[in-house]
Amino acid sequence: MVWDWLPEYAPRFVEGFWITIQLLAMSVCFGMLLAVPIGLVQVTGPRPLAWLARGFCTSIRGTPLLIQLWLIYYGLGSVFPSFPEIRQSFLWPYLREAFPYAVFAFTMSVAAYSGEVMRGAFQGVPKGELEAARAVGMGSFKMLYRIWLPRALQNVFPTLAGEIVLTLKATPLAATITVYDVFGVGTIVRQETYRVYEPLLLVAAIYIFLTIIIVLFMRYLENRIPTPAR
Amino acid sequence: MHDILLASFTLADSLPFSLQGWGDNLLAGLGKTVTIALGAFALGLLIGLLGALGKLYGPSPLVWFLEFYTTIIRAVPELVLILLLYYAGTDLLNRTLESFGYRPLDISGISAGIAVLGIVMGAYATEVMRAAIKAVPPGQMEAGKAYGMSAFQILRRVTLPAMLPFAIPGLANLWLIVTKDTALLAVVGFEELASVTRQAAGTTRNYLFFFCVAAVMYLCLTLVSNMIIRRLEAYYRRGQKPLEHS
């Protein structure tokens, strides 16, 4: 084991660490926001919307994330430049970077997997509670955000926490489209120093550390959620 | 407006929706993907069964070792694991071969992929099977013992058949995961569907089309698997209360 390269590359690992965190935080936030309507329309939505949501979940969950990532980055990335409208728009400087494509791909993935979880969660809320909400005169929207959503989230919180860890473990895939997250920096070190195991072990340790942080934080949040008396 | 039309026309010209002779390669890639997935799944089942039995009935050093194995494997991203296991595995094998006076092998292809993914899947399968065995009422195993069955007989005739209905949903999930995880092997340079697709897309410059084709192929694999899983589940749950499908 030779670790003399570490001081030289430490700042890059810190940068990579933040990129991983940003990638994870953005895709989890956007993905979970999308997951709520995706789950909801499958339970109460109009038929075509429900089918659309189910088709989205099936196709995202049925294909490897790596293929989705490459499809979005190389596929869309090779089509965009042929549209002058896109090249001249304010979005173009961002669309030339790999990072937004990675965020988009991971967001879709989180939305599909968590959307499936939310579907079950919405279904799992006892009907009586929703009827009670109606009986005290709540409108559909008020019922959703005061009763249905909180009760659904309460039931699946641990599952959603697991989804966050799974997303963290998927983020290294972004390195294959030139996003220099922790894993990407590890790859640079491997190429420049010809050391194989040390950078990989460091990268693995960083991911284990992040996993532990997420698990502990989620357990803390979980304990703060009041559980219904059974 | 005119520009958009023009652009879409040139786009349509530049995207001939044909496989341009890559169809056979893609199918061969799919075949390798399925082979690796089947092999890795089988290896994962074997490791999982032994791991679950070791965790439940083994001596405490073995339990600690298995705990370490399953925890580490499940906490580290698959991509990192695949690289580590691949390099460490080939290194170890070649050093062993050299120390016995053989020439080092150039390890690539299907068997290495199966070994790497199988070790990863084994950790997940261990947890699934451990939970499934624990879900079998202990009275059934005790009844087997009361009849004078040996430990192996109890395992073969009572524990395994009784735990299967509990294990199938988790194991089916693992199968779906392993078929998709084979794509990660493309990063290490294995020849399977994802890497063949990348070659095809790079050569023809039709990135969008070829990655869509690959996505559809993986999707078909998943949908066909789902159909088979549903049948298997119905068969092995026969005589039990139907699941409340939500």
Short mmCIF file of C-alpha atoms in Angstrom, two decimals:
data_model
loop_
_atom_site.label_atom_id
_atom_site.label_comp_id
_atom_site.label_asym_id
_atom_site.label_seq_id
_atom_site.Cartn_x
_atom_site.Cartn_y
_atom_site.Cartn_z
CA MET A 1 0.00 0.00 0.00
CA VAL A 2 1.44 3.33 -1.07
CA TRP A 3 -0.41 6.46 -0.07
CA ASP A 4 2.12 9.18 -0.98
CA TRP A 5 -0.16 10.45 -3.76
CA LEU A 6 -2.88 11.33 -1.28
CA PRO A 7 -1.78 14.89 -0.27
CA GLU A 8 -1.46 15.89 -3.91
CA TYR A 9 -4.93 14.64 -4.85
CA ALA A 10 -6.76 15.44 -1.60
CA PRO A 11 -8.19 18.77 -2.87
CA ARG A 12 -9.56 17.03 -5.95
CA PHE A 13 -11.20 14.39 -3.78
CA VAL A 14 -12.84 17.18 -1.76
CA GLU A 15 -14.15 18.68 -5.02
CA GLY A 16 -15.36 15.27 -6.13
CA PHE A 17 -17.01 14.75 -2.77
CA TRP A 18 -19.07 17.91 -3.22
CA ILE A 19 -20.02 16.96 -6.75
CA THR A 20 -21.26 13.60 -5.49
CA ILE A 21 -23.24 15.36 -2.74
CA GLN A 22 -24.75 17.86 -5.19
CA LEU A 23 -25.64 15.12 -7.66
CA LEU A 24 -27.29 13.08 -4.92
CA ALA A 25 -29.11 15.99 -3.27
CA MET A 26 -30.47 17.43 -6.52
CA SER A 27 -31.64 14.14 -7.99
CA VAL A 28 -33.21 12.99 -4.71
CA CYS A 29 -35.05 16.32 -4.24
CA PHE A 30 -36.37 16.60 -7.79
CA GLY A 31 -37.01 12.87 -8.02
CA MET A 32 -39.05 12.70 -4.82
CA LEU A 33 -41.07 15.75 -5.88
CA LEU A 34 -41.91 13.97 -9.13
CA ALA A 35 -42.59 10.69 -7.34
CA VAL A 36 -45.59 12.11 -5.47
CA PRO A 37 -47.71 12.91 -8.57
CA ILE A 38 -46.45 9.74 -10.31
CA GLY A 39 -47.66 7.64 -7.40
CA LEU A 40 -50.87 9.59 -6.98
CA VAL A 41 -52.13 9.45 -10.56
CA GLN A 42 -51.69 5.69 -10.55
CA VAL A 43 -54.10 5.48 -7.63
CA THR A 44 -56.72 8.12 -8.40
CA GLY A 45 -55.74 9.78 -11.65
CA PRO A 46 -57.59 9.58 -14.95
CA ARG A 47 -56.84 6.38 -16.87
CA PRO A 48 -54.51 7.79 -19.55
CA LEU A 49 -52.39 9.56 -16.93
CA ALA A 50 -52.28 6.41 -14.83
CA TRP A 51 -51.13 4.38 -17.83
CA LEU A 52 -48.52 6.97 -18.68
CA ALA A 53 -47.17 6.93 -15.12
CA ARG A 54 -47.14 3.13 -15.03
CA GLY A 55 -45.39 2.95 -18.40
CA PHE A 56 -42.79 5.44 -17.21
CA CYS A 57 -42.10 3.43 -14.05
CA THR A 58 -41.89 0.14 -15.94
CA SER A 59 -39.53 1.38 -18.61
CA ILE A 60 -37.18 3.19 -16.23
CA ARG A 61 -37.14 0.30 -13.78
CA GLY A 62 -36.76 -2.23 -16.57
CA THR A 63 -33.62 -0.78 -18.16
CA PRO A 64 -30.14 -0.29 -16.71
CA LEU A 65 -29.40 3.18 -15.38
CA LEU A 66 -26.10 3.12 -17.30
CA ILE A 67 -27.98 2.78 -20.61
CA GLN A 68 -30.37 5.58 -19.63
CA LEU A 69 -27.43 7.79 -18.74
CA TRP A 70 -25.67 7.13 -22.03
CA LEU A 71 -28.95 7.51 -23.95
CA ILE A 72 -29.50 10.92 -22.40
CA TYR A 73 -25.91 12.18 -22.56
CA TYR A 74 -24.68 10.79 -25.87
CA GLY A 75 -28.10 10.42 -27.53
CA LEU A 76 -29.76 13.70 -26.68
CA GLY A 77 -26.38 15.41 -26.49
CA SER A 78 -25.71 14.50 -30.11
CA VAL A 79 -29.15 15.68 -31.27
CA PHE A 80 -29.30 19.01 -29.43
CA PRO A 81 -26.55 20.80 -31.39
CA SER A 82 -28.42 20.30 -34.67
CA PHE A 83 -31.13 22.65 -33.43
CA PRO A 84 -29.95 26.26 -33.71
CA GLU A 85 -32.74 27.33 -31.33
CA ILE A 86 -31.17 25.26 -28.58
CA ARG A 87 -27.65 26.44 -29.40
CA GLN A 88 -28.69 30.06 -29.14
CA SER A 89 -30.80 29.67 -26.02
CA PHE A 90 -29.61 30.60 -22.55
CA LEU A 91 -29.57 26.90 -21.66
CA TRP A 92 -26.79 26.02 -24.09
CA PRO A 93 -23.83 26.72 -21.75
CA TYR A 94 -25.39 24.25 -19.30
CA LEU A 95 -26.28 21.69 -21.96
CA ARG A 96 -22.63 21.45 -22.96
CA GLU A 97 -21.73 20.24 -19.49
CA ALA A 98 -22.19 16.62 -18.48
CA PHE A 99 -23.49 17.39 -14.98
CA PRO A 100 -27.08 18.43 -15.91
CA TYR A 101 -27.51 15.27 -17.98
CA ALA A 102 -26.42 13.20 -14.98
CA VAL A 103 -28.83 15.05 -12.69
CA PHE A 104 -31.64 14.51 -15.20
CA ALA A 105 -30.95 10.78 -15.57
CA PHE A 106 -30.73 10.19 -11.81
CA THR A 107 -33.83 12.31 -11.20
CA MET A 108 -35.83 10.16 -13.60
CA SER A 109 -34.52 7.05 -11.91
CA VAL A 110 -35.43 8.27 -8.42
CA ALA A 111 -38.85 9.42 -9.69
CA ALA A 112 -39.64 5.99 -11.15
CA TYR A 113 -38.44 3.86 -8.23
CA SER A 114 -39.93 6.14 -5.57
CA GLY A 115 -43.06 6.68 -7.66
CA GLU A 116 -43.68 2.95 -7.42
CA VAL A 117 -43.14 3.14 -3.65
CA MET A 118 -45.52 6.10 -3.38
CA ARG A 119 -48.19 4.25 -5.35
CA GLY A 120 -48.22 1.53 -2.72
CA ALA A 121 -48.07 4.14 0.02
CA PHE A 122 -51.09 6.06 -1.23
CA GLN A 123 -53.01 2.80 -1.58
CA GLY A 124 -52.03 1.75 1.91
CA VAL A 125 -53.73 4.65 3.69
CA PRO A 126 -56.97 3.34 5.22
CA LYS A 127 -60.03 4.48 3.29
CA GLY A 128 -61.83 5.46 6.50
CA GLU A 129 -59.34 8.23 7.18
CA LEU A 130 -59.93 9.76 3.76
CA GLU A 131 -63.67 9.49 4.22
CA ALA A 132 -63.35 11.15 7.61
CA ALA A 133 -61.46 14.01 5.97
CA ARG A 134 -64.24 14.37 3.44
CA ALA A 135 -66.85 14.21 6.21
CA VAL A 136 -65.31 17.16 8.06
CA GLY A 137 -65.54 19.11 4.82
CA MET A 138 -61.97 19.09 3.47
CA GLY A 139 -61.53 19.71 -0.24
CA SER A 140 -59.55 17.26 -2.38
CA PHE A 141 -56.36 19.28 -2.19
CA LYS A 142 -56.57 19.92 1.54
CA MET A 143 -57.27 16.24 2.12
CA LEU A 144 -54.18 15.37 0.06
CA TYR A 145 -51.71 17.54 1.88
CA ARG A 146 -53.16 17.27 5.40
CA ILE A 147 -54.12 13.59 5.53
CA TRP A 148 -53.28 11.44 2.52
CA LEU A 149 -49.69 12.50 1.79
CA PRO A 150 -48.47 12.67 5.41
CA ARG A 151 -50.01 9.29 6.22
CA ALA A 152 -48.55 7.75 3.06
CA LEU A 153 -45.07 9.17 3.73
CA GLN A 154 -45.17 7.97 7.32
CA ASN A 155 -45.67 4.39 6.19
CA VAL A 156 -42.91 4.26 3.58
CA PHE A 157 -40.30 6.53 5.14
CA PRO A 158 -37.76 3.72 5.72
CA THR A 159 -38.19 2.53 2.12
CA LEU A 160 -37.58 6.02 0.77
CA ALA A 161 -34.50 6.29 2.99
CA GLY A 162 -33.28 3.07 1.35
CA GLU A 163 -33.88 4.64 -2.07
CA ILE A 164 -31.52 7.48 -1.13
CA VAL A 165 -28.74 5.02 -0.29
CA LEU A 166 -29.38 3.16 -3.56
CA THR A 167 -29.14 6.45 -5.46
CA LEU A 168 -25.86 7.28 -3.72
CA LYS A 169 -24.50 3.92 -4.85
CA ALA A 170 -25.60 4.68 -8.42
CA THR A 171 -23.92 8.11 -8.60
CA PRO A 172 -20.46 6.73 -9.62
CA LEU A 173 -22.03 5.89 -12.99
CA ALA A 174 -21.88 9.63 -13.72
CA ALA A 175 -18.10 9.26 -14.02
CA THR A 176 -18.68 7.36 -17.29
CA ILE A 177 -20.01 10.60 -18.81
CA THR A 178 -17.08 12.73 -17.55
CA VAL A 179 -18.60 14.00 -14.32
CA TYR A 180 -15.70 14.06 -11.87
CA ASP A 181 -17.36 12.89 -8.68
CA VAL A 182 -15.52 10.89 -6.01
CA PHE A 183 -15.32 7.85 -8.26
CA GLY A 184 -14.23 9.95 -11.25
CA VAL A 185 -11.37 11.49 -9.23
CA GLY A 186 -10.42 7.97 -8.14
CA THR A 187 -10.21 6.99 -11.80
CA ILE A 188 -7.94 9.98 -12.54
CA VAL A 189 -5.65 8.94 -9.69
CA ARG A 190 -5.53 5.38 -11.00
CA GLN A 191 -4.59 6.58 -14.46
CA GLU A 192 -1.97 9.07 -13.33
CA THR A 193 -0.27 7.10 -10.55
CA TYR A 194 -0.75 3.54 -11.87
CA ARG A 195 -1.88 2.49 -8.41
CA VAL A 196 -4.92 0.23 -8.59
CA TYR A 197 -6.09 -0.69 -5.12
CA GLU A 198 -5.37 2.36 -2.96
CA PRO A 199 -7.58 4.88 -4.84
CA LEU A 200 -10.39 2.33 -5.14
CA LEU A 201 -10.21 1.53 -1.42
CA LEU A 202 -10.27 5.23 -0.57
CA VAL A 203 -13.28 5.71 -2.85
CA ALA A 204 -15.03 2.71 -1.27
CA ALA A 205 -14.33 4.12 2.21
CA ILE A 206 -15.80 7.50 1.24
CA TYR A 207 -19.00 5.84 -0.01
CA ILE A 208 -19.27 3.71 3.14
CA PHE A 209 -18.84 6.88 5.21
CA LEU A 210 -21.57 8.66 3.22
CA THR A 211 -23.88 5.65 3.54
CA ILE A 212 -23.43 5.63 7.32
CA ILE A 213 -24.17 9.38 7.50
CA ILE A 214 -27.34 8.99 5.43
CA VAL A 215 -28.54 5.98 7.41
CA LEU A 216 -27.96 7.72 10.76
CA PHE A 217 -29.63 10.94 9.58
CA MET A 218 -32.64 9.05 8.24
CA ARG A 219 -32.94 7.08 11.47
CA TYR A 220 -32.91 10.38 13.38
CA LEU A 221 -35.69 11.75 11.15
CA GLU A 222 -37.63 8.51 11.42
CA ASN A 223 -37.62 8.71 15.19
CA ARG A 224 -38.99 12.22 15.03
CA ILE A 225 -41.99 11.14 12.99
CA PRO A 226 -44.84 10.34 15.36
CA THR A 227 -46.08 6.80 14.84
CA PRO A 228 -49.80 6.15 15.21
CA ALA A 229 -50.85 4.19 18.25
CA ARG A 230 -51.89 0.74 17.12
CA MET B 1 -40.07 27.90 -37.77
CA HIS B 2 -38.35 27.31 -41.06
CA ASP B 3 -35.11 26.62 -39.25
CA ILE B 4 -36.71 24.01 -37.06
CA LEU B 5 -38.20 22.25 -40.07
CA LEU B 6 -34.89 22.31 -41.87
CA ALA B 7 -33.06 21.06 -38.83
CA SER B 8 -35.51 18.22 -38.33
CA PHE B 9 -35.17 17.24 -41.98
CA THR B 10 -31.39 17.11 -41.82
CA LEU B 11 -31.82 15.27 -38.56
CA ALA B 12 -34.05 12.67 -40.18
CA ASP B 13 -31.48 12.30 -42.94
CA SER B 14 -28.67 11.81 -40.52
CA LEU B 15 -30.63 9.17 -38.60
CA PRO B 16 -31.20 6.20 -40.85
CA PHE B 17 -33.24 4.00 -38.57
CA SER B 18 -31.52 0.81 -39.51
CA LEU B 19 -29.14 -1.32 -37.55
CA GLN B 20 -26.54 -0.98 -40.33
CA GLY B 21 -25.35 -4.53 -39.88
CA TRP B 22 -25.01 -4.30 -36.12
CA GLY B 23 -28.08 -6.44 -35.42
CA ASP B 24 -26.16 -9.69 -35.05
CA ASN B 25 -23.60 -8.10 -32.75
CA LEU B 26 -26.34 -6.67 -30.56
CA LEU B 27 -28.08 -10.04 -30.33
CA ALA B 28 -24.78 -11.73 -29.48
CA GLY B 29 -24.28 -9.06 -26.80
CA LEU B 30 -27.73 -9.77 -25.41
CA GLY B 31 -26.87 -13.48 -25.34
CA LYS B 32 -23.71 -12.78 -23.34
CA THR B 33 -25.65 -10.50 -21.00
CA VAL B 34 -28.19 -13.25 -20.33
CA THR B 35 -25.44 -15.86 -19.87
CA ILE B 36 -23.54 -13.68 -17.39
CA ALA B 37 -26.76 -12.82 -15.56
CA LEU B 38 -27.80 -16.49 -15.29
CA GLY B 39 -24.36 -17.56 -14.11
CA ALA B 40 -24.02 -14.73 -11.62
CA PHE B 41 -27.51 -15.38 -10.29
CA ALA B 42 -26.79 -19.10 -9.84
CA LEU B 43 -23.50 -18.33 -8.07
CA GLY B 44 -25.29 -15.72 -5.97
CA LEU B 45 -27.94 -18.28 -4.95
CA LEU B 46 -25.27 -20.76 -3.92
CA ILE B 47 -23.34 -18.17 -1.89
CA GLY B 48 -26.63 -16.87 -0.50
CA LEU B 49 -27.79 -20.28 0.69
CA LEU B 50 -24.45 -21.13 2.30
CA GLY B 51 -24.20 -17.59 3.73
CA ALA B 52 -27.70 -17.72 5.21
CA LEU B 53 -27.08 -21.14 6.78
CA GLY B 54 -23.72 -19.90 8.08
CA LYS B 55 -25.28 -16.79 9.55
CA LEU B 56 -28.08 -18.71 11.24
CA TYR B 57 -26.34 -21.86 12.43
CA GLY B 58 -22.59 -21.23 12.04
CA PRO B 59 -19.94 -20.62 14.73
CA SER B 60 -19.52 -16.99 15.73
CA PRO B 61 -16.29 -16.23 13.76
CA LEU B 62 -18.10 -17.34 10.61
CA VAL B 63 -21.10 -15.19 11.54
CA TRP B 64 -18.82 -12.16 11.99
CA PHE B 65 -17.11 -12.79 8.68
CA LEU B 66 -20.45 -13.11 6.86
CA GLU B 67 -21.76 -9.99 8.60
CA PHE B 68 -18.68 -8.13 7.38
CA TYR B 69 -19.10 -9.49 3.84
CA THR B 70 -22.78 -8.59 3.48
CA THR B 71 -22.42 -5.18 5.10
CA ILE B 72 -19.42 -4.07 3.05
CA ILE B 73 -20.81 -5.36 -0.23
CA ARG B 74 -24.13 -3.64 0.33
CA ALA B 75 -22.57 -0.32 1.38
CA VAL B 76 -20.11 0.09 -1.52
CA PRO B 77 -21.32 1.07 -5.01
CA GLU B 78 -21.45 -1.88 -7.42
CA LEU B 79 -19.17 -0.12 -9.89
CA VAL B 80 -16.39 0.23 -7.29
CA LEU B 81 -16.90 -3.39 -6.19
CA ILE B 82 -16.71 -4.67 -9.74
CA LEU B 83 -13.41 -2.87 -10.33
CA LEU B 84 -11.97 -3.99 -6.99
CA LEU B 85 -13.07 -7.61 -7.34
CA TYR B 86 -11.97 -7.77 -10.96
CA TYR B 87 -8.46 -6.41 -10.36
CA ALA B 88 -8.00 -8.17 -7.03
CA GLY B 89 -9.38 -11.43 -8.41
CA THR B 90 -7.23 -11.53 -11.53
CA ASP B 91 -4.18 -10.43 -9.51
CA LEU B 92 -4.69 -13.14 -6.94
CA LEU B 93 -5.29 -15.83 -9.55
CA ASN B 94 -2.24 -14.87 -11.58
CA ARG B 95 0.02 -14.73 -8.52
CA THR B 96 -1.20 -18.17 -7.47
CA LEU B 97 -0.61 -19.50 -10.97
CA GLU B 98 2.88 -17.99 -11.08
CA SER B 99 3.80 -19.38 -7.70
CA PHE B 100 2.88 -22.83 -8.99
CA GLY B 101 4.98 -22.23 -12.07
CA TYR B 102 2.18 -21.67 -14.57
CA ARG B 103 1.99 -18.77 -17.00
CA PRO B 104 -0.36 -15.93 -16.04
CA LEU B 105 -3.73 -16.03 -17.76
CA ASP B 106 -5.39 -13.15 -19.50
CA ILE B 107 -8.72 -13.27 -17.72
CA SER B 108 -11.60 -11.65 -19.43
CA GLY B 109 -15.02 -12.50 -20.62
CA ILE B 110 -17.85 -14.44 -19.25
CA SER B 111 -16.41 -16.40 -16.33
CA ALA B 112 -14.79 -13.35 -14.70
CA GLY B 113 -18.02 -11.39 -15.09
CA ILE B 114 -19.99 -14.22 -13.52
CA ALA B 115 -17.56 -14.48 -10.60
CA VAL B 116 -17.53 -10.73 -9.91
CA LEU B 117 -21.31 -10.22 -10.11
CA GLY B 118 -21.97 -13.52 -8.31
CA ILE B 119 -19.95 -12.42 -5.29
CA VAL B 120 -21.88 -9.13 -5.21
CA MET B 121 -25.26 -10.87 -5.61
CA GLY B 122 -24.30 -13.42 -2.95
CA ALA B 123 -24.34 -10.72 -0.28
CA TYR B 124 -27.86 -9.65 -1.16
CA ALA B 125 -29.06 -13.25 -1.56
CA THR B 126 -27.64 -14.11 1.89
CA GLU B 127 -29.88 -11.51 3.50
CA VAL B 128 -32.95 -12.56 1.50
CA MET B 129 -32.52 -16.25 2.32
CA ARG B 130 -31.69 -15.62 5.97
CA ALA B 131 -34.95 -13.71 6.37
CA ALA B 132 -36.86 -16.41 4.47
CA ILE B 133 -35.47 -19.25 6.60
CA LYS B 134 -36.31 -17.30 9.74
CA ALA B 135 -39.88 -16.89 8.50
CA VAL B 136 -40.43 -20.67 8.50
CA PRO B 137 -42.19 -21.66 11.73
CA PRO B 138 -39.53 -23.44 13.87
CA GLY B 139 -42.09 -26.10 14.78
CA GLN B 140 -41.77 -27.52 11.25
CA MET B 141 -38.04 -28.06 11.62
CA GLU B 142 -38.55 -29.49 15.09
CA ALA B 143 -41.15 -31.87 13.70
CA GLY B 144 -38.57 -33.04 11.17
CA LYS B 145 -36.11 -33.63 13.99
CA ALA B 146 -38.75 -35.51 15.97
CA TYR B 147 -39.15 -37.88 13.02
CA GLY B 148 -35.44 -38.61 13.26
CA MET B 149 -34.34 -36.74 10.12
CA SER B 150 -30.68 -35.76 9.85
CA ALA B 151 -29.77 -32.07 9.63
CA PHE B 152 -29.26 -32.38 5.88
CA GLN B 153 -32.58 -34.17 5.44
CA ILE B 154 -34.39 -31.45 7.38
CA LEU B 155 -32.74 -28.85 5.19
CA ARG B 156 -33.63 -30.60 1.95
CA ARG B 157 -37.13 -31.76 2.81
CA VAL B 158 -38.43 -29.14 5.24
CA THR B 159 -36.47 -25.88 5.43
CA LEU B 160 -35.77 -25.29 1.75
CA PRO B 161 -39.26 -26.03 0.37
CA ALA B 162 -40.92 -24.16 3.22
CA MET B 163 -38.75 -21.05 2.88
CA LEU B 164 -39.07 -20.80 -0.90
CA PRO B 165 -42.38 -18.87 -0.98
CA PHE B 166 -40.85 -16.28 1.38
CA ALA B 167 -37.65 -16.04 -0.64
CA ILE B 168 -39.08 -15.84 -4.15
CA PRO B 169 -40.11 -12.16 -4.19
CA GLY B 170 -36.71 -11.06 -2.90
CA LEU B 171 -34.82 -13.40 -5.20
CA ALA B 172 -36.91 -12.32 -8.19
CA ASN B 173 -35.96 -8.75 -7.40
CA LEU B 174 -32.30 -9.81 -7.30
CA TRP B 175 -32.62 -11.44 -10.71
CA LEU B 176 -33.97 -8.19 -12.16
CA ILE B 177 -31.12 -6.30 -10.50
CA VAL B 178 -28.44 -8.67 -11.81
CA THR B 179 -29.69 -8.46 -15.39
CA LYS B 180 -29.31 -4.70 -15.20
CA ASP B 181 -26.02 -4.81 -13.27
CA THR B 182 -24.39 -6.75 -16.11
CA ALA B 183 -24.33 -3.41 -17.95
CA LEU B 184 -21.80 -2.17 -15.37
CA LEU B 185 -19.33 -4.73 -16.70
CA ALA B 186 -19.10 -2.60 -19.84
CA VAL B 187 -17.12 -0.07 -17.79
CA VAL B 188 -14.42 -2.68 -17.11
CA GLY B 189 -14.42 -3.61 -20.80
CA PHE B 190 -16.43 -6.82 -20.85
CA GLU B 191 -18.13 -7.61 -24.09
CA GLU B 192 -21.88 -7.62 -23.43
CA LEU B 193 -24.94 -5.74 -24.63
CA ALA B 194 -24.03 -2.32 -23.19
CA SER B 195 -20.47 -2.30 -24.54
CA VAL B 196 -21.53 -3.64 -27.95
CA THR B 197 -24.14 -0.89 -28.10
CA ARG B 198 -21.53 1.71 -27.27
CA GLN B 199 -19.31 0.42 -30.07
CA ALA B 200 -22.20 0.42 -32.53
CA ALA B 201 -23.31 3.90 -31.49
CA GLY B 202 -19.77 5.26 -31.68
CA THR B 203 -19.06 3.77 -35.10
CA THR B 204 -22.33 4.80 -36.75
CA ARG B 205 -22.70 8.04 -34.75
CA ASN B 206 -26.36 7.13 -34.22
CA TYR B 207 -26.19 7.39 -30.44
CA LEU B 208 -29.86 8.04 -29.80
CA PHE B 209 -31.07 5.17 -31.95
CA PHE B 210 -28.68 2.50 -30.73
CA PHE B 211 -29.08 3.28 -27.05
CA CYS B 212 -32.87 3.17 -27.56
CA VAL B 213 -32.53 -0.26 -29.19
CA ALA B 214 -30.45 -1.50 -26.26
CA ALA B 215 -32.94 -0.06 -23.77
CA VAL B 216 -35.78 -1.89 -25.51
CA MET B 217 -33.78 -5.14 -25.42
CA TYR B 218 -33.17 -4.81 -21.67
CA LEU B 219 -36.83 -3.91 -21.18
CA CYS B 220 -37.95 -7.05 -23.04
CA LEU B 221 -35.63 -9.12 -20.85
CA THR B 222 -37.26 -7.60 -17.76
CA LEU B 223 -40.82 -8.07 -19.02
CA VAL B 224 -40.22 -11.71 -20.00
CA SER B 225 -38.58 -12.32 -16.61
CA ASN B 226 -41.59 -10.77 -14.89
CA MET B 227 -43.92 -13.17 -16.67
CA ILE B 228 -41.86 -16.20 -15.67
CA ILE B 229 -41.53 -14.94 -12.09
CA ARG B 230 -45.30 -14.58 -11.77
CA ARG B 231 -45.77 -18.20 -12.86
CA LEU B 232 -43.07 -19.49 -10.50
CA GLU B 233 -44.53 -17.55 -7.61
CA ALA B 234 -48.02 -18.86 -8.24
CA TYR B 235 -46.62 -22.41 -8.37
CA TYR B 236 -44.57 -22.23 -5.19
CA ARG B 237 -47.26 -20.45 -3.23
CA ARG B 238 -49.84 -23.08 -4.05
CA GLY B 239 -51.78 -24.14 -0.99
CA GLN B 240 -51.04 -20.86 0.78
CA LYS B 241 -53.26 -17.92 1.38
CA PRO B 242 -53.20 -15.66 -1.68
CA LEU B 243 -51.09 -12.55 -1.30
CA GLU B 244 -53.00 -9.34 -0.85
CA HIS B 245 -51.95 -7.58 -3.99
CA SER B 246 -51.96 -3.87 -3.41
#
